[in-house]
mmCIF file of C-alpha atoms in Angstrom:
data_model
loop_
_atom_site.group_PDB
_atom_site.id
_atom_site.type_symbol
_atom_site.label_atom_id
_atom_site.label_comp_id
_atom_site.label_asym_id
_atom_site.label_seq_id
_atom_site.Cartn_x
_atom_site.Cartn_y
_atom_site.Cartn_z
ATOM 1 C CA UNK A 1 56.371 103.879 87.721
ATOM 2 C CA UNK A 2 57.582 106.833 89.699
ATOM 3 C CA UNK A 3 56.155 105.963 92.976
ATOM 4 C CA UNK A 4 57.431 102.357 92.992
ATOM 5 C CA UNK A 5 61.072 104.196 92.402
ATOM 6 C CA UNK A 6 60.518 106.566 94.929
ATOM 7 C CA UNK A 7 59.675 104.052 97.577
ATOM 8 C CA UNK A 8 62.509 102.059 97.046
ATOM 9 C CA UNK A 9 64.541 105.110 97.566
ATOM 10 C CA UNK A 10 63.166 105.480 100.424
ATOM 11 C CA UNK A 11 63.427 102.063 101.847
ATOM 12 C CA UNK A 12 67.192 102.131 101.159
ATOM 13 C CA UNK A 13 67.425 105.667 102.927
ATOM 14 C CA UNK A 14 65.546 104.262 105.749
ATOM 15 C CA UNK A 15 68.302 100.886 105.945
ATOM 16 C CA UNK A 16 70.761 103.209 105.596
ATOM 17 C CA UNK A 17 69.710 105.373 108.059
ATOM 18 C CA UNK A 18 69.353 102.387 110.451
ATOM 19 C CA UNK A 19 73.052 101.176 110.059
ATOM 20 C CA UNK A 20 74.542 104.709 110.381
ATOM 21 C CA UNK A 21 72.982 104.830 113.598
ATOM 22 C CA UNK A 22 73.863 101.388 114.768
ATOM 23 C CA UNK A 23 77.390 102.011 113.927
ATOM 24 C CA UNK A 24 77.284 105.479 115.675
ATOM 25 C CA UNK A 25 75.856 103.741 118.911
ATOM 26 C CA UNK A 26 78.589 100.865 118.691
ATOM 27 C CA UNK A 27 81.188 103.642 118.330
ATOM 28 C CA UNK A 28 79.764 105.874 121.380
ATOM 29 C CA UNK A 29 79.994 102.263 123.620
ATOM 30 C CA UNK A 30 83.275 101.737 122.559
ATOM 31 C CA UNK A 31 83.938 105.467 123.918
ATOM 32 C CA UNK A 32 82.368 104.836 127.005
ATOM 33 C CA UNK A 33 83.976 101.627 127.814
ATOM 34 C CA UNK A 34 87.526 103.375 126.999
ATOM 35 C CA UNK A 35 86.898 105.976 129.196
ATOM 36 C CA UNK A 36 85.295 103.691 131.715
ATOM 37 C CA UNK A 37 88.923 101.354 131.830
ATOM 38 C CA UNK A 38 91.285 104.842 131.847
ATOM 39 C CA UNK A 39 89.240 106.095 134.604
ATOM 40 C CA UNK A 40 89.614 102.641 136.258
ATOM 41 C CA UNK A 41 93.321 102.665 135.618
ATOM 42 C CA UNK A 42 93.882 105.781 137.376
ATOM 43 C CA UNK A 43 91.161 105.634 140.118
ATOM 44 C CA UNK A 44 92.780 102.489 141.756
ATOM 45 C CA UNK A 45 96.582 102.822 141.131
ATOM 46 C CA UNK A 46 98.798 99.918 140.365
ATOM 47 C CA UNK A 47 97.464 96.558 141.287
ATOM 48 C CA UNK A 48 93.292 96.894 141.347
ATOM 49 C CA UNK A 49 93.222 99.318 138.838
ATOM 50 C CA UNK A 50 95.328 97.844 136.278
ATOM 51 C CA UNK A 51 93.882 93.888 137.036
ATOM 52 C CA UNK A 52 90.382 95.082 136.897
ATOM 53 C CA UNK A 53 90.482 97.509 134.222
ATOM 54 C CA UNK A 54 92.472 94.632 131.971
ATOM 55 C CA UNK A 55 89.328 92.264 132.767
ATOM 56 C CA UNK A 56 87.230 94.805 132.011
ATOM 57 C CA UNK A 57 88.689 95.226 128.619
ATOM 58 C CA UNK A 58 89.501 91.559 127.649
ATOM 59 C CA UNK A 59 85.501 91.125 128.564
ATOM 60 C CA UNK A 60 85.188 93.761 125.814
ATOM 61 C CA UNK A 61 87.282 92.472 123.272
ATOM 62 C CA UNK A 62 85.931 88.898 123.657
ATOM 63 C CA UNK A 63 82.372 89.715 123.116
ATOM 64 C CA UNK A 64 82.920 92.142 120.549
ATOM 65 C CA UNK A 65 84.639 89.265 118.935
ATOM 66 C CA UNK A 66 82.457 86.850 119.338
ATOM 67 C CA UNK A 67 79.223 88.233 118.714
ATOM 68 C CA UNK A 68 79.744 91.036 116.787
ATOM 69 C CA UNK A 69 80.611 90.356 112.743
ATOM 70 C CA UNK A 70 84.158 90.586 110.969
ATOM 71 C CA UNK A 71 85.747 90.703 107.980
ATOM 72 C CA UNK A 72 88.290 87.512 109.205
ATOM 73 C CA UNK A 73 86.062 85.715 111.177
ATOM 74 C CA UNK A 74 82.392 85.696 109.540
ATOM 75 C CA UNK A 75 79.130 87.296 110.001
ATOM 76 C CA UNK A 76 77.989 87.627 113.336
ATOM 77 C CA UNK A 77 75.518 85.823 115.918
ATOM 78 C CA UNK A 78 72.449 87.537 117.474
ATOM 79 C CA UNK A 79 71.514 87.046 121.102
ATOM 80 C CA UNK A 80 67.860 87.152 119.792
ATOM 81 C CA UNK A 81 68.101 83.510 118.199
ATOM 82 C CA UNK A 82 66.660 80.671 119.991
ATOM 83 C CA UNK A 83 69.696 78.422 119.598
ATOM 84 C CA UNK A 84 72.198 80.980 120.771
ATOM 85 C CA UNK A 85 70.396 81.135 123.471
ATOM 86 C CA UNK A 86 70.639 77.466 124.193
ATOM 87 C CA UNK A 87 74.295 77.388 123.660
ATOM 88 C CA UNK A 88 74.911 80.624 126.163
ATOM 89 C CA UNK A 89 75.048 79.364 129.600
ATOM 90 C CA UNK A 90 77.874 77.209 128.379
ATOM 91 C CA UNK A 91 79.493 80.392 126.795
ATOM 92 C CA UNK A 92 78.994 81.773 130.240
ATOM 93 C CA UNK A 93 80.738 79.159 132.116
ATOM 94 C CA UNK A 94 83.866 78.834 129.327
ATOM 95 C CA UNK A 95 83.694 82.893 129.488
ATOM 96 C CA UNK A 96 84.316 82.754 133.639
ATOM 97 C CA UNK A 97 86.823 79.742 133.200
ATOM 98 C CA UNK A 98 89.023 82.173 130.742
ATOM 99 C CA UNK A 99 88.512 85.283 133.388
ATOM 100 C CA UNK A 100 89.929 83.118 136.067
ATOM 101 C CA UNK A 101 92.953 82.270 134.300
ATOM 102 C CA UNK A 102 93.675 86.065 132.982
ATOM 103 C CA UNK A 103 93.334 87.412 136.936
ATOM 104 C CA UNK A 104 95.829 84.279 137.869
ATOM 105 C CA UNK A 105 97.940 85.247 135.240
ATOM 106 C CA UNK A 106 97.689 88.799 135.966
ATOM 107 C CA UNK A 107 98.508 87.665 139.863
ATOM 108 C CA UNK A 108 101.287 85.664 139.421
ATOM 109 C CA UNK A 109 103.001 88.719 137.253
ATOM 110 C CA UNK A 110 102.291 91.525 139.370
ATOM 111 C CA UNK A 111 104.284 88.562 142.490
ATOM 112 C CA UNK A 112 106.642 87.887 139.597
ATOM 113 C CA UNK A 113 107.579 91.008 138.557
ATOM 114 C CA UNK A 114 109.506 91.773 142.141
ATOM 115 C CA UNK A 115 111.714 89.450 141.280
ATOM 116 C CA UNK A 116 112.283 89.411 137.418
ATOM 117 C CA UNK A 117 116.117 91.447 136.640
ATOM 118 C CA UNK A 118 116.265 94.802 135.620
ATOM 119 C CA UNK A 119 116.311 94.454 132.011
ATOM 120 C CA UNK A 120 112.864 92.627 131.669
ATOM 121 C CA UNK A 121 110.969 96.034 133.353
ATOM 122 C CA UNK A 122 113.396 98.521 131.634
ATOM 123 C CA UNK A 123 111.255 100.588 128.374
ATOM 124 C CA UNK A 124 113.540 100.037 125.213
ATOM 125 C CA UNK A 125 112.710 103.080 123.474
ATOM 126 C CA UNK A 126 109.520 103.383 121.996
ATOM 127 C CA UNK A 127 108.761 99.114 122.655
ATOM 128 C CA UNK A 128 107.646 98.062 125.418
ATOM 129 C CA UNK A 129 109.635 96.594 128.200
ATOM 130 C CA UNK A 130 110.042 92.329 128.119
ATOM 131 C CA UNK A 131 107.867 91.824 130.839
ATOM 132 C CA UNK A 132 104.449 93.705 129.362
ATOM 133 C CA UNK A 133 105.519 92.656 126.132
ATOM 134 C CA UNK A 134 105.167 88.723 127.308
ATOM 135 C CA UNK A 135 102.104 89.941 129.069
ATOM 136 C CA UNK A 136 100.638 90.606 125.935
ATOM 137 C CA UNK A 137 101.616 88.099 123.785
ATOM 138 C CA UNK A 138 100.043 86.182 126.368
ATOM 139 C CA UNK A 139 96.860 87.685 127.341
ATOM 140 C CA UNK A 140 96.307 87.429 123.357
ATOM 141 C CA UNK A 141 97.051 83.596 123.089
ATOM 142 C CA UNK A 142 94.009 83.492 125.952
ATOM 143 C CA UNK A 143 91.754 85.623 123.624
ATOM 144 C CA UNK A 144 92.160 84.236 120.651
ATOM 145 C CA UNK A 145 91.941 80.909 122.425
ATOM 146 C CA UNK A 146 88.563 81.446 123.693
ATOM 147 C CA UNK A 147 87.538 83.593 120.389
ATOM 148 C CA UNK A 148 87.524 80.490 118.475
ATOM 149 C CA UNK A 149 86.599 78.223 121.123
ATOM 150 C CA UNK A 150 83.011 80.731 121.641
ATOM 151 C CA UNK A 151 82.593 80.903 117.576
ATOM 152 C CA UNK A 152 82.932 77.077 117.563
ATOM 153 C CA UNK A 153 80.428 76.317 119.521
ATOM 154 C CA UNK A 154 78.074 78.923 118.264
ATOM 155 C CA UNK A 155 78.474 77.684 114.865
ATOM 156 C CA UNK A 156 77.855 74.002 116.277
ATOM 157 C CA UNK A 157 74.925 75.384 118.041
ATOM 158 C CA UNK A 158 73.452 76.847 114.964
ATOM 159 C CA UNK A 159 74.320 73.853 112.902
ATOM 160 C CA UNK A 160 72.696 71.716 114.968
ATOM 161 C CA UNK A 161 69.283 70.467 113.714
ATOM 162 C CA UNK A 162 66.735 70.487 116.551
ATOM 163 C CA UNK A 163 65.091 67.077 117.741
ATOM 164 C CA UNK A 164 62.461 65.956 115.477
ATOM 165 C CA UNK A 165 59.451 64.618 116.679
ATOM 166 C CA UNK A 166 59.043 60.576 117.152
ATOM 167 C CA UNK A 167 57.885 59.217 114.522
ATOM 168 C CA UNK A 168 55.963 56.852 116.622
ATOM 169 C CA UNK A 169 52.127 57.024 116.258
ATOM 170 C CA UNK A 170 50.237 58.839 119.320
ATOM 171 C CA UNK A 171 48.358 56.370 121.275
ATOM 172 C CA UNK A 172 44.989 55.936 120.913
#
């Protein structure tokens, strides 16, 4: 009776071990990829630096979102599975669609912003100023737009049943 205990100790050590370390690895790529985009930030200056560390970033947050599991938005979907896998190139193409509009939106602001008055650039304290405040509001409608568009067609993709054989007798 003792050894069945003990191995189901050690089983649950061993799962536990397992998601400690997958939670330390997620952590030290979420490190890296901040460091990464500050290093891109100051590397390039204004313009490049700023657009491509943003992309960089929003390519981030989408696929952590997407992929990964949350409390608000359900369990997560493995890149192993057969039927994600399916459903991916299209994920791909609706993934390089949304990148496209966040550099033309990115674009028009940085043409935009010569011209905008004073008090849309101007810090208000500890808020930030109009302009990167609409910028954000913004760049998260675009997210969360293609969050749930992703999840929806994962969850589609899952749901679907695959084609069933015909039901047609073989030839003889």
């Amino acid at each position: 009776m003792k050894n069945v205990v003990l191995t189901l100790c050690e089983v649950d050590n061993t799962v536990i071990v397992k998601k400690a370390a997958q939670a330390a690895l997620y952590f030290v790529g979420l490190m890296a990829l901040v460091v990464g985009v500050l290093s891109l930030y100051t590397v390039f200056g204004d313009s490049i630096g700023i657009r491509t560390a943003n992309l960089v970033s929003y390519m981030a947050v989408v696929l952590w979102f997407v992929f990964i599991g949350s409390r608000w938005l359900g369990g997560g979907y493995s890149l192993r599975m057969k039927k994600v896998q399916h459903v991916l190139p299209r994920l791909l193409v609706i993934h390089c669609a949304f990148l496209l509009l966040v550099f033309a939106v990115q674009t028009l602001a940085f043409i935009l912003r010569r011209r905008l008055p004073g008090y849309w650039l101007v810090d208000r304290g500890t808020d930030p100023s109009l302009f990167v405040a609409v910028l954000m509001l913004l760049f998260l409608c675009i997210g969360t737009a293609q969050i749930y568009l992703s999840r929806k067609i994962l969850k589609d993709g899952l749901e679907a049943e695959e084609p069933s054989p015909s039901p047609m007798p073989p030839f003889a």
